[in-house]
Amino acid sequence: MYRASSQSQVPLPRAFSVSSSDSQRPNLNADPNGLQSSLQNLLTLHSHNSLILRHHTEKAKKEAIKKAERVSELLVEAVNGGVQDSFVYEKRIEQEIRALSATVAKFMKQTDQWLAATHALNTAVKEIGDFENWMKIMEYDCKSITTAIQNIHQD
């Protein structure tokens, strides 16, 4: 049995049994218009079933294209979603880099100030040490002179 769709069915030709009796043989010469109209009906039915089948095929093709487009859209959305997330993360990282760069620059400036202050303090301490050393030398010299004067004065 041939089925074009679930709605329409093509009738199957009838099988004739072959026997020796002439009464069971079909009489093809009896009604030529009946055979022609049957063939015409079969042709019309075949054309109709072909149109229905073509319509269903076209409909299925359109549905398949729509579903393929939807799958494509979902895949693009999935990929773009990941790309969009990556883009957002990249922007956040860039902002953090800028903030860290500003903080590093601030700390570098502060470190330079501390180094300058330490160097100035170190220089001042050296000067104090030099002054203290000079004072000790001067004190020793003064004591030496005082001792020499006392020795001279006692003799």
PDB file of C-alpha atoms in Angstrom:
ATOM      1  CA  MET A   1       0.000   0.000   0.000  1.00  0.00           C
ATOM      2  CA  TYR A   2       1.400   3.443  -0.943  1.00  0.00           C
ATOM      3  CA  ARG A   3       0.813   6.303   1.494  1.00  0.00           C
ATOM      4  CA  ALA A   4       1.386   9.908   0.437  1.00  0.00           C
ATOM      5  CA  SER A   5       0.338  11.292   3.787  1.00  0.00           C
ATOM      6  CA  SER A   6      -1.700  10.359   6.785  1.00  0.00           C
ATOM      7  CA  GLN A   7      -4.742  12.114   5.257  1.00  0.00           C
ATOM      8  CA  SER A   8      -4.947  10.612   1.781  1.00  0.00           C
ATOM      9  CA  GLN A   9      -4.377   7.130   0.467  1.00  0.00           C
ATOM     10  CA  VAL A  10      -3.868   5.938  -3.052  1.00  0.00           C
ATOM     11  CA  PRO A  11      -6.072   2.952  -3.844  1.00  0.00           C
ATOM     12  CA  LEU A  12      -4.210  -0.140  -4.833  1.00  0.00           C
ATOM     13  CA  PRO A  13      -4.997  -1.814  -8.133  1.00  0.00           C
ATOM     14  CA  ARG A  14      -7.055  -4.940  -7.833  1.00  0.00           C
ATOM     15  CA  ALA A  15      -5.369  -8.199  -8.478  1.00  0.00           C
ATOM     16  CA  PHE A  16      -7.020 -10.573 -10.880  1.00  0.00           C
ATOM     17  CA  SER A  17      -6.668 -14.265 -10.389  1.00  0.00           C
ATOM     18  CA  VAL A  18      -5.782 -16.265 -13.437  1.00  0.00           C
ATOM     19  CA  SER A  19      -8.007 -19.240 -14.032  1.00  0.00           C
ATOM     20  CA  SER A  20      -9.211 -21.251 -16.942  1.00  0.00           C
ATOM     21  CA  SER A  21     -12.714 -19.927 -16.697  1.00  0.00           C
ATOM     22  CA  ASP A  22     -13.627 -16.976 -18.980  1.00  0.00           C
ATOM     23  CA  SER A  23     -16.208 -15.730 -16.541  1.00  0.00           C
ATOM     24  CA  GLN A  24     -13.519 -14.751 -14.073  1.00  0.00           C
ATOM     25  CA  ARG A  25     -11.397 -12.823 -16.605  1.00  0.00           C
ATOM     26  CA  PRO A  26     -11.904  -9.104 -16.715  1.00  0.00           C
ATOM     27  CA  ASN A  27     -13.513  -7.769 -19.830  1.00  0.00           C
ATOM     28  CA  LEU A  28     -11.242  -4.912 -20.955  1.00  0.00           C
ATOM     29  CA  ASN A  29     -13.167  -4.288 -24.172  1.00  0.00           C
ATOM     30  CA  ALA A  30     -16.499  -3.883 -22.439  1.00  0.00           C
ATOM     31  CA  ASP A  31     -16.233  -0.221 -21.369  1.00  0.00           C
ATOM     32  CA  PRO A  32     -13.338   1.788 -22.841  1.00  0.00           C
ATOM     33  CA  ASN A  33     -14.654   5.053 -21.260  1.00  0.00           C
ATOM     34  CA  GLY A  34     -14.652   3.420 -17.837  1.00  0.00           C
ATOM     35  CA  LEU A  35     -10.985   2.467 -18.229  1.00  0.00           C
ATOM     36  CA  GLN A  36     -10.122   5.931 -19.504  1.00  0.00           C
ATOM     37  CA  SER A  37     -12.007   7.613 -16.652  1.00  0.00           C
ATOM     38  CA  SER A  38     -10.323   5.247 -14.145  1.00  0.00           C
ATOM     39  CA  LEU A  39      -6.936   6.131 -15.568  1.00  0.00           C
ATOM     40  CA  GLN A  40      -7.880   9.805 -15.510  1.00  0.00           C
ATOM     41  CA  ASN A  41      -9.000   9.450 -11.872  1.00  0.00           C
ATOM     42  CA  LEU A  42      -5.748   7.673 -11.022  1.00  0.00           C
ATOM     43  CA  LEU A  43      -3.737  10.431 -12.734  1.00  0.00           C
ATOM     44  CA  THR A  44      -5.722  13.131 -10.912  1.00  0.00           C
ATOM     45  CA  LEU A  45      -5.354  11.304  -7.624  1.00  0.00           C
ATOM     46  CA  HIS A  46      -1.629  10.862  -8.243  1.00  0.00           C
ATOM     47  CA  SER A  47      -1.254  14.578  -9.061  1.00  0.00           C
ATOM     48  CA  HIS A  48      -3.208  15.505  -5.969  1.00  0.00           C
ATOM     49  CA  ASN A  49      -1.132  13.190  -3.764  1.00  0.00           C
ATOM     50  CA  SER A  50       2.061  14.540  -5.346  1.00  0.00           C
ATOM     51  CA  LEU A  51       0.955  18.102  -4.542  1.00  0.00           C
ATOM     52  CA  ILE A  52       0.131  17.115  -0.966  1.00  0.00           C
ATOM     53  CA  LEU A  53       3.483  15.344  -0.627  1.00  0.00           C
ATOM     54  CA  ARG A  54       5.275  18.341  -2.141  1.00  0.00           C
ATOM     55  CA  HIS A  55       3.410  20.641   0.248  1.00  0.00           C
ATOM     56  CA  HIS A  56       4.362  18.497   3.271  1.00  0.00           C
ATOM     57  CA  THR A  57       7.957  18.285   2.071  1.00  0.00           C
ATOM     58  CA  GLU A  58       8.126  22.039   1.619  1.00  0.00           C
ATOM     59  CA  LYS A  59       6.566  22.581   5.039  1.00  0.00           C
ATOM     60  CA  ALA A  60       9.034  20.164   6.643  1.00  0.00           C
ATOM     61  CA  LYS A  61      11.896  21.895   4.827  1.00  0.00           C
ATOM     62  CA  LYS A  62      10.768  25.313   6.108  1.00  0.00           C
ATOM     63  CA  GLU A  63      10.446  23.945   9.656  1.00  0.00           C
ATOM     64  CA  ALA A  64      13.904  22.381   9.423  1.00  0.00           C
ATOM     65  CA  ILE A  65      15.353  25.693   8.194  1.00  0.00           C
ATOM     66  CA  LYS A  66      13.640  27.573  11.050  1.00  0.00           C
ATOM     67  CA  LYS A  67      14.960  25.079  13.589  1.00  0.00           C
ATOM     68  CA  ALA A  68      18.458  25.253  12.092  1.00  0.00           C
ATOM     69  CA  GLU A  69      18.314  29.046  12.281  1.00  0.00           C
ATOM     70  CA  ARG A  70      17.235  28.838  15.923  1.00  0.00           C
ATOM     71  CA  VAL A  71      20.072  26.437  16.734  1.00  0.00           C
ATOM     72  CA  SER A  72      22.470  28.777  14.952  1.00  0.00           C
ATOM     73  CA  GLU A  73      21.142  31.746  16.931  1.00  0.00           C
ATOM     74  CA  LEU A  74      21.501  29.832  20.210  1.00  0.00           C
ATOM     75  CA  LEU A  75      25.064  28.848  19.345  1.00  0.00           C
ATOM     76  CA  VAL A  76      25.945  32.424  18.424  1.00  0.00           C
ATOM     77  CA  GLU A  77      24.359  33.666  21.673  1.00  0.00           C
ATOM     78  CA  ALA A  78      26.325  31.089  23.663  1.00  0.00           C
ATOM     79  CA  VAL A  79      29.595  32.049  21.991  1.00  0.00           C
ATOM     80  CA  ASN A  80      28.847  35.774  22.186  1.00  0.00           C
ATOM     81  CA  GLY A  81      27.897  35.407  25.844  1.00  0.00           C
ATOM     82  CA  GLY A  82      31.338  33.992  26.567  1.00  0.00           C
ATOM     83  CA  VAL A  83      32.993  36.667  24.476  1.00  0.00           C
ATOM     84  CA  GLN A  84      30.957  39.349  26.210  1.00  0.00           C
ATOM     85  CA  ASP A  85      31.926  37.985  29.628  1.00  0.00           C
ATOM     86  CA  SER A  86      35.574  37.933  28.551  1.00  0.00           C
ATOM     87  CA  PHE A  87      35.266  41.528  27.358  1.00  0.00           C
ATOM     88  CA  VAL A  88      33.761  42.616  30.704  1.00  0.00           C
ATOM     89  CA  TYR A  89      36.527  40.786  32.599  1.00  0.00           C
ATOM     90  CA  GLU A  90      39.147  42.391  30.372  1.00  0.00           C
ATOM     91  CA  LYS A  91      37.736  45.871  31.113  1.00  0.00           C
ATOM     92  CA  ARG A  92      37.747  45.143  34.861  1.00  0.00           C
ATOM     93  CA  ILE A  93      41.337  43.915  34.677  1.00  0.00           C
ATOM     94  CA  GLU A  94      42.361  47.036  32.757  1.00  0.00           C
ATOM     95  CA  GLN A  95      40.737  49.224  35.435  1.00  0.00           C
ATOM     96  CA  GLU A  96      42.546  47.300  38.163  1.00  0.00           C
ATOM     97  CA  ILE A  97      45.827  47.679  36.263  1.00  0.00           C
ATOM     98  CA  ARG A  98      45.306  51.439  36.029  1.00  0.00           C
ATOM     99  CA  ALA A  99      44.472  51.645  39.744  1.00  0.00           C
ATOM    100  CA  LEU A 100      47.512  49.538  40.660  1.00  0.00           C
ATOM    101  CA  SER A 101      49.740  51.627  38.383  1.00  0.00           C
ATOM    102  CA  ALA A 102      48.550  54.794  40.133  1.00  0.00           C
ATOM    103  CA  THR A 103      49.168  53.190  43.543  1.00  0.00           C
ATOM    104  CA  VAL A 104      52.649  52.037  42.486  1.00  0.00           C
ATOM    105  CA  ALA A 105      53.466  55.540  41.207  1.00  0.00           C
ATOM    106  CA  LYS A 106      52.277  57.001  44.517  1.00  0.00           C
ATOM    107  CA  PHE A 107      54.384  54.522  46.496  1.00  0.00           C
ATOM    108  CA  MET A 108      57.412  55.210  44.284  1.00  0.00           C
ATOM    109  CA  LYS A 109      57.058  58.950  44.926  1.00  0.00           C
ATOM    110  CA  GLN A 110      56.688  58.333  48.661  1.00  0.00           C
ATOM    111  CA  THR A 111      59.709  56.000  48.628  1.00  0.00           C
ATOM    112  CA  ASP A 112      61.765  58.648  46.828  1.00  0.00           C
ATOM    113  CA  GLN A 113      60.720  61.169  49.492  1.00  0.00           C
ATOM    114  CA  TRP A 114      61.687  58.730  52.244  1.00  0.00           C
ATOM    115  CA  LEU A 115      65.044  58.092  50.569  1.00  0.00           C
ATOM    116  CA  ALA A 116      65.700  61.824  50.284  1.00  0.00           C
ATOM    117  CA  ALA A 117      64.738  62.334  53.943  1.00  0.00           C
ATOM    118  CA  THR A 118      66.929  59.392  55.008  1.00  0.00           C
ATOM    119  CA  HIS A 119      69.833  60.718  52.968  1.00  0.00           C
ATOM    120  CA  ALA A 120      69.413  64.183  54.533  1.00  0.00           C
ATOM    121  CA  LEU A 121      69.237  62.656  58.007  1.00  0.00           C
ATOM    122  CA  ASN A 122      72.290  60.515  57.260  1.00  0.00           C
ATOM    123  CA  THR A 123      74.164  63.586  56.044  1.00  0.00           C
ATOM    124  CA  ALA A 124      73.131  65.494  59.165  1.00  0.00           C
ATOM    125  CA  VAL A 125      74.277  62.617  61.382  1.00  0.00           C
ATOM    126  CA  LYS A 126      77.606  62.545  59.543  1.00  0.00           C
ATOM    127  CA  GLU A 127      77.939  66.274  60.034  1.00  0.00           C
ATOM    128  CA  ILE A 128      77.090  65.869  63.720  1.00  0.00           C
ATOM    129  CA  GLY A 129      79.647  63.078  63.916  1.00  0.00           C
ATOM    130  CA  ASP A 130      82.183  65.219  62.125  1.00  0.00           C
ATOM    131  CA  PHE A 131      81.373  68.159  64.419  1.00  0.00           C
ATOM    132  CA  GLU A 132      81.564  65.934  67.480  1.00  0.00           C
ATOM    133  CA  ASN A 133      84.877  64.543  66.276  1.00  0.00           C
ATOM    134  CA  TRP A 134      86.112  68.102  65.625  1.00  0.00           C
ATOM    135  CA  MET A 135      84.967  69.079  69.115  1.00  0.00           C
ATOM    136  CA  LYS A 136      86.869  66.150  70.639  1.00  0.00           C
ATOM    137  CA  ILE A 137      89.954  67.110  68.682  1.00  0.00           C
ATOM    138  CA  MET A 138      89.554  70.715  69.769  1.00  0.00           C
ATOM    139  CA  GLU A 139      89.043  69.633  73.395  1.00  0.00           C
ATOM    140  CA  TYR A 140      92.140  67.417  73.226  1.00  0.00           C
ATOM    141  CA  ASP A 141      94.130  70.244  71.656  1.00  0.00           C
ATOM    142  CA  CYS A 142      92.878  72.650  74.317  1.00  0.00           C
ATOM    143  CA  LYS A 143      93.818  70.184  77.080  1.00  0.00           C
ATOM    144  CA  SER A 144      97.225  69.681  75.485  1.00  0.00           C
ATOM    145  CA  ILE A 145      97.757  73.427  75.302  1.00  0.00           C
ATOM    146  CA  THR A 146      96.502  73.845  78.881  1.00  0.00           C
ATOM    147  CA  THR A 147      98.851  71.110  80.102  1.00  0.00           C
ATOM    148  CA  ALA A 148     101.762  72.617  78.206  1.00  0.00           C
ATOM    149  CA  ILE A 149     101.012  76.083  79.666  1.00  0.00           C
ATOM    150  CA  GLN A 150     100.742  74.617  83.170  1.00  0.00           C
ATOM    151  CA  ASN A 151     104.040  72.774  82.708  1.00  0.00           C
ATOM    152  CA  ILE A 152     105.674  75.940  81.511  1.00  0.00           C
ATOM    153  CA  HIS A 153     104.198  77.945  84.325  1.00  0.00           C
ATOM    154  CA  GLN A 154     105.340  75.448  86.994  1.00  0.00           C
ATOM    155  CA  ASP A 155     108.912  75.349  85.847  1.00  0.00           C
TER     156      ASP A 155
END
